Amino acid sequence: MKSSVAVIGDIDTVTGFQLGGVKECRVVKSNEEAEIALDELINIDISIIIITEKIAENIREHIDKRIGSDVLPMIIEIPDKSGSSERDSDPMGELIKRVIGVEMVK
């Protein structure tokens, strides 16, 4: 698997990452486009996929089905330009648990 980064998000988020040098970027405007973009990036062996929180929430079931408990690709959710969204779960805690197999407790 390549050691590369990709981004799925709105035009503003994607543009920022492109200016930072990320080459694999997908601007999406619908849940269907986001699911297709995720599948494309998984198929080209991307190691880290950065996706905005709102898009990830809208396609959560698809992400879980495609990634499952696999370590790679690592999905990192970031806020979009409107800020962080309220969530019931801790995405970083879930990421740590998936990667190292241990749940971090406060």
Short mmCIF file of N, CA and C in Angstrom, two decimals:
data_model
loop_
_atom_site.label_atom_id
_atom_site.label_comp_id
_atom_site.label_asym_id
_atom_site.label_seq_id
_atom_site.Cartn_x
_atom_site.Cartn_y
_atom_site.Cartn_z
N MET A 1 0.84 -1.18 0.00
CA MET A 1 0.00 0.00 0.00
C MET A 1 0.88 1.24 0.00
N LYS A 2 0.53 2.20 -0.80
CA LYS A 2 1.26 3.45 -0.86
C LYS A 2 1.12 4.21 0.44
N SER A 3 2.07 5.07 0.69
CA SER A 3 1.96 5.95 1.85
C SER A 3 1.54 7.32 1.34
N SER A 4 0.25 7.47 1.08
CA SER A 4 -0.23 8.72 0.52
C SER A 4 -1.51 9.18 1.21
N VAL A 5 -1.82 10.44 0.97
CA VAL A 5 -2.96 11.09 1.62
C VAL A 5 -3.93 11.55 0.54
N ALA A 6 -5.23 11.45 0.84
CA ALA A 6 -6.27 11.94 -0.05
C ALA A 6 -7.30 12.70 0.78
N VAL A 7 -8.06 13.55 0.11
CA VAL A 7 -9.07 14.37 0.80
C VAL A 7 -10.40 14.26 0.07
N ILE A 8 -11.48 14.12 0.85
CA ILE A 8 -12.84 14.18 0.33
C ILE A 8 -13.54 15.30 1.09
N GLY A 9 -14.10 16.25 0.36
CA GLY A 9 -14.76 17.34 1.06
C GLY A 9 -15.39 18.37 0.14
N ASP A 10 -15.77 19.48 0.74
CA ASP A 10 -16.33 20.59 -0.03
C ASP A 10 -15.19 21.32 -0.75
N ILE A 11 -15.53 22.23 -1.63
CA ILE A 11 -14.54 22.92 -2.46
C ILE A 11 -13.51 23.68 -1.62
N ASP A 12 -13.94 24.32 -0.54
CA ASP A 12 -13.01 25.09 0.28
C ASP A 12 -12.00 24.20 0.99
N THR A 13 -12.46 23.10 1.55
CA THR A 13 -11.57 22.17 2.24
C THR A 13 -10.58 21.56 1.27
N VAL A 14 -11.08 21.10 0.14
CA VAL A 14 -10.23 20.46 -0.86
C VAL A 14 -9.19 21.45 -1.40
N THR A 15 -9.60 22.67 -1.67
CA THR A 15 -8.67 23.67 -2.19
C THR A 15 -7.53 23.92 -1.21
N GLY A 16 -7.86 24.01 0.07
CA GLY A 16 -6.83 24.22 1.08
C GLY A 16 -5.80 23.10 1.08
N PHE A 17 -6.25 21.87 0.98
CA PHE A 17 -5.32 20.74 0.96
C PHE A 17 -4.54 20.68 -0.35
N GLN A 18 -5.16 21.05 -1.45
CA GLN A 18 -4.44 21.09 -2.72
C GLN A 18 -3.32 22.12 -2.66
N LEU A 19 -3.59 23.27 -2.05
CA LEU A 19 -2.55 24.28 -1.89
C LEU A 19 -1.41 23.78 -1.00
N GLY A 20 -1.73 22.85 -0.12
CA GLY A 20 -0.72 22.25 0.75
C GLY A 20 0.01 21.08 0.10
N GLY A 21 -0.34 20.74 -1.14
CA GLY A 21 0.39 19.72 -1.86
C GLY A 21 -0.29 18.37 -1.99
N VAL A 22 -1.50 18.22 -1.47
CA VAL A 22 -2.21 16.93 -1.59
C VAL A 22 -2.74 16.82 -3.02
N LYS A 23 -2.38 15.73 -3.68
CA LYS A 23 -2.76 15.57 -5.09
C LYS A 23 -4.08 14.83 -5.28
N GLU A 24 -4.37 13.87 -4.44
CA GLU A 24 -5.60 13.08 -4.58
C GLU A 24 -6.72 13.75 -3.79
N CYS A 25 -7.50 14.58 -4.43
CA CYS A 25 -8.59 15.31 -3.77
C CYS A 25 -9.87 15.13 -4.56
N ARG A 26 -10.97 14.99 -3.83
CA ARG A 26 -12.28 14.83 -4.45
C ARG A 26 -13.26 15.83 -3.84
N VAL A 27 -13.79 16.71 -4.69
CA VAL A 27 -14.85 17.63 -4.26
C VAL A 27 -16.17 16.89 -4.47
N VAL A 28 -16.97 16.81 -3.40
CA VAL A 28 -18.25 16.10 -3.50
C VAL A 28 -19.39 17.02 -3.07
N LYS A 29 -20.54 16.83 -3.72
CA LYS A 29 -21.71 17.65 -3.43
C LYS A 29 -22.90 16.83 -2.98
N SER A 30 -22.75 15.50 -3.00
CA SER A 30 -23.85 14.64 -2.58
C SER A 30 -23.29 13.40 -1.89
N ASN A 31 -24.16 12.70 -1.19
CA ASN A 31 -23.74 11.47 -0.52
C ASN A 31 -23.27 10.43 -1.53
N GLU A 32 -23.95 10.35 -2.65
CA GLU A 32 -23.58 9.38 -3.68
C GLU A 32 -22.17 9.68 -4.22
N GLU A 33 -21.88 10.96 -4.48
CA GLU A 33 -20.55 11.34 -4.94
C GLU A 33 -19.49 11.01 -3.89
N ALA A 34 -19.82 11.20 -2.62
CA ALA A 34 -18.88 10.90 -1.54
C ALA A 34 -18.59 9.41 -1.46
N GLU A 35 -19.61 8.58 -1.60
CA GLU A 35 -19.42 7.13 -1.57
C GLU A 35 -18.56 6.67 -2.75
N ILE A 36 -18.81 7.22 -3.93
CA ILE A 36 -18.03 6.88 -5.11
C ILE A 36 -16.57 7.31 -4.92
N ALA A 37 -16.36 8.52 -4.39
CA ALA A 37 -15.00 9.01 -4.16
C ALA A 37 -14.26 8.13 -3.16
N LEU A 38 -14.93 7.73 -2.09
CA LEU A 38 -14.31 6.84 -1.10
C LEU A 38 -13.91 5.52 -1.74
N ASP A 39 -14.79 4.94 -2.52
CA ASP A 39 -14.49 3.67 -3.19
C ASP A 39 -13.30 3.82 -4.14
N GLU A 40 -13.25 4.91 -4.89
CA GLU A 40 -12.13 5.15 -5.81
C GLU A 40 -10.81 5.23 -5.05
N LEU A 41 -10.81 5.96 -3.94
CA LEU A 41 -9.58 6.14 -3.18
C LEU A 41 -9.13 4.85 -2.52
N ILE A 42 -10.06 4.05 -2.07
CA ILE A 42 -9.71 2.74 -1.49
C ILE A 42 -9.08 1.86 -2.57
N ASN A 43 -9.62 1.92 -3.78
CA ASN A 43 -9.13 1.08 -4.86
C ASN A 43 -7.75 1.48 -5.37
N ILE A 44 -7.31 2.70 -5.13
CA ILE A 44 -5.97 3.10 -5.58
C ILE A 44 -4.97 3.09 -4.42
N ASP A 45 -5.30 2.38 -3.36
CA ASP A 45 -4.38 2.15 -2.25
C ASP A 45 -3.89 3.43 -1.56
N ILE A 46 -4.80 4.26 -1.15
CA ILE A 46 -4.47 5.44 -0.35
C ILE A 46 -4.37 5.01 1.11
N SER A 47 -3.36 5.50 1.84
CA SER A 47 -3.17 5.12 3.24
C SER A 47 -4.03 5.94 4.20
N ILE A 48 -4.16 7.24 3.93
CA ILE A 48 -4.92 8.14 4.81
C ILE A 48 -5.93 8.90 3.98
N ILE A 49 -7.19 8.81 4.38
CA ILE A 49 -8.25 9.57 3.72
C ILE A 49 -8.80 10.57 4.72
N ILE A 50 -8.65 11.84 4.40
CA ILE A 50 -9.19 12.92 5.23
C ILE A 50 -10.55 13.28 4.65
N ILE A 51 -11.55 13.32 5.51
CA ILE A 51 -12.92 13.60 5.06
C ILE A 51 -13.57 14.55 6.06
N THR A 52 -14.40 15.45 5.57
CA THR A 52 -15.05 16.37 6.50
C THR A 52 -16.07 15.63 7.34
N GLU A 53 -16.26 16.11 8.57
CA GLU A 53 -17.17 15.44 9.52
C GLU A 53 -18.58 15.29 8.97
N LYS A 54 -19.10 16.34 8.36
CA LYS A 54 -20.48 16.29 7.88
C LYS A 54 -20.66 15.26 6.77
N ILE A 55 -19.71 15.20 5.87
CA ILE A 55 -19.79 14.21 4.81
C ILE A 55 -19.67 12.81 5.40
N ALA A 56 -18.73 12.63 6.32
CA ALA A 56 -18.55 11.31 6.94
C ALA A 56 -19.81 10.86 7.67
N GLU A 57 -20.46 11.78 8.37
CA GLU A 57 -21.70 11.41 9.07
C GLU A 57 -22.78 10.97 8.09
N ASN A 58 -22.84 11.63 6.94
CA ASN A 58 -23.86 11.28 5.95
C ASN A 58 -23.62 9.94 5.29
N ILE A 59 -22.37 9.49 5.25
CA ILE A 59 -22.07 8.20 4.60
C ILE A 59 -21.46 7.21 5.60
N ARG A 60 -21.75 7.38 6.88
CA ARG A 60 -21.17 6.54 7.94
C ARG A 60 -21.34 5.04 7.68
N GLU A 61 -22.53 4.65 7.27
CA GLU A 61 -22.79 3.23 7.03
C GLU A 61 -21.89 2.70 5.90
N HIS A 62 -21.72 3.50 4.87
CA HIS A 62 -20.87 3.09 3.74
C HIS A 62 -19.40 3.00 4.18
N ILE A 63 -18.94 3.95 4.99
CA ILE A 63 -17.57 3.92 5.50
C ILE A 63 -17.36 2.66 6.32
N ASP A 64 -18.28 2.38 7.22
CA ASP A 64 -18.15 1.19 8.08
C ASP A 64 -18.15 -0.09 7.26
N LYS A 65 -18.97 -0.14 6.23
CA LYS A 65 -19.06 -1.32 5.38
C LYS A 65 -17.76 -1.52 4.59
N ARG A 66 -17.20 -0.44 4.06
CA ARG A 66 -16.00 -0.53 3.22
C ARG A 66 -14.71 -0.69 4.03
N ILE A 67 -14.62 -0.03 5.17
CA ILE A 67 -13.39 -0.06 5.96
C ILE A 67 -13.45 -1.14 7.03
N GLY A 68 -14.59 -1.23 7.71
CA GLY A 68 -14.75 -2.21 8.77
C GLY A 68 -13.73 -2.00 9.88
N SER A 69 -13.05 -3.05 10.28
CA SER A 69 -12.05 -2.95 11.35
C SER A 69 -10.63 -2.89 10.79
N ASP A 70 -10.48 -2.71 9.49
CA ASP A 70 -9.16 -2.62 8.88
C ASP A 70 -8.42 -1.38 9.39
N VAL A 71 -7.11 -1.51 9.49
CA VAL A 71 -6.29 -0.39 9.95
C VAL A 71 -6.09 0.62 8.83
N LEU A 72 -5.92 0.15 7.61
CA LEU A 72 -5.72 1.04 6.48
C LEU A 72 -6.81 0.81 5.45
N PRO A 73 -7.29 1.82 4.79
CA PRO A 73 -6.88 3.20 4.95
C PRO A 73 -7.42 3.79 6.25
N MET A 74 -6.66 4.69 6.80
CA MET A 74 -7.06 5.38 8.01
C MET A 74 -7.97 6.54 7.61
N ILE A 75 -9.14 6.62 8.20
CA ILE A 75 -10.08 7.70 7.91
C ILE A 75 -9.95 8.74 9.01
N ILE A 76 -9.63 9.97 8.63
CA ILE A 76 -9.51 11.05 9.60
C ILE A 76 -10.57 12.09 9.26
N GLU A 77 -11.43 12.35 10.24
CA GLU A 77 -12.52 13.31 10.05
C GLU A 77 -12.11 14.67 10.60
N ILE A 78 -12.32 15.70 9.78
CA ILE A 78 -11.97 17.06 10.18
C ILE A 78 -13.20 17.96 10.04
N PRO A 79 -13.23 19.06 10.79
CA PRO A 79 -14.34 20.01 10.61
C PRO A 79 -14.25 20.70 9.25
N ASP A 80 -15.38 21.11 8.72
CA ASP A 80 -15.34 21.91 7.50
C ASP A 80 -15.35 23.39 7.89
N LYS A 81 -15.59 24.27 6.93
CA LYS A 81 -15.50 25.71 7.21
C LYS A 81 -16.54 26.20 8.21
N SER A 82 -17.61 25.44 8.42
CA SER A 82 -18.63 25.87 9.38
C SER A 82 -18.33 25.41 10.81
N GLY A 83 -17.22 24.70 11.00
CA GLY A 83 -16.82 24.31 12.35
C GLY A 83 -17.12 22.86 12.66
N SER A 84 -16.74 22.47 13.84
CA SER A 84 -16.90 21.08 14.29
C SER A 84 -18.36 20.78 14.59
N SER A 85 -18.75 19.55 14.32
CA SER A 85 -20.12 19.15 14.59
C SER A 85 -20.19 18.37 15.91
N GLU A 86 -21.34 18.41 16.54
CA GLU A 86 -21.55 17.69 17.80
C GLU A 86 -21.75 16.22 17.47
N ARG A 87 -21.05 15.35 18.21
CA ARG A 87 -21.16 13.92 17.95
C ARG A 87 -21.30 13.16 19.26
N ASP A 88 -21.94 12.00 19.16
CA ASP A 88 -22.12 11.14 20.32
C ASP A 88 -20.87 10.36 20.66
N SER A 89 -20.03 10.11 19.66
CA SER A 89 -18.84 9.29 19.89
C SER A 89 -17.57 10.12 19.69
N ASP A 90 -16.45 9.59 20.17
CA ASP A 90 -15.16 10.24 20.04
C ASP A 90 -14.40 9.61 18.87
N PRO A 91 -14.28 10.32 17.73
CA PRO A 91 -13.64 9.71 16.57
C PRO A 91 -12.17 9.38 16.80
N MET A 92 -11.45 10.17 17.56
CA MET A 92 -10.04 9.88 17.82
C MET A 92 -9.92 8.63 18.69
N GLY A 93 -10.80 8.49 19.67
CA GLY A 93 -10.79 7.29 20.51
C GLY A 93 -11.07 6.04 19.70
N GLU A 94 -12.02 6.15 18.77
CA GLU A 94 -12.35 5.02 17.90
C GLU A 94 -11.19 4.70 16.97
N LEU A 95 -10.51 5.73 16.47
CA LEU A 95 -9.36 5.53 15.60
C LEU A 95 -8.23 4.82 16.34
N ILE A 96 -7.96 5.25 17.56
CA ILE A 96 -6.91 4.62 18.37
C ILE A 96 -7.27 3.16 18.63
N LYS A 97 -8.52 2.92 18.97
CA LYS A 97 -8.95 1.54 19.24
C LYS A 97 -8.80 0.67 18.01
N ARG A 98 -9.13 1.21 16.84
CA ARG A 98 -9.03 0.44 15.60
C ARG A 98 -7.57 0.17 15.24
N VAL A 99 -6.69 1.14 15.47
CA VAL A 99 -5.29 0.99 15.07
C VAL A 99 -4.51 0.10 16.03
N ILE A 100 -4.64 0.35 17.34
CA ILE A 100 -3.82 -0.41 18.29
C ILE A 100 -4.59 -1.49 19.04
N GLY A 101 -5.91 -1.48 18.88
CA GLY A 101 -6.71 -2.53 19.50
C GLY A 101 -7.00 -2.34 20.97
N VAL A 102 -6.74 -1.15 21.49
CA VAL A 102 -6.96 -0.87 22.91
C VAL A 102 -7.82 0.37 23.04
N GLU A 103 -8.81 0.31 23.91
CA GLU A 103 -9.67 1.47 24.13
C GLU A 103 -9.02 2.38 25.15
N MET A 104 -8.88 3.65 24.81
CA MET A 104 -8.28 4.63 25.71
C MET A 104 -9.37 5.16 26.65
N VAL A 105 -9.11 5.12 27.95
CA VAL A 105 -10.10 5.57 28.93
C VAL A 105 -9.51 6.73 29.71
N LYS A 106 -10.37 7.70 30.04
CA LYS A 106 -9.91 8.87 30.80
C LYS A 106 -9.83 8.55 32.26
#
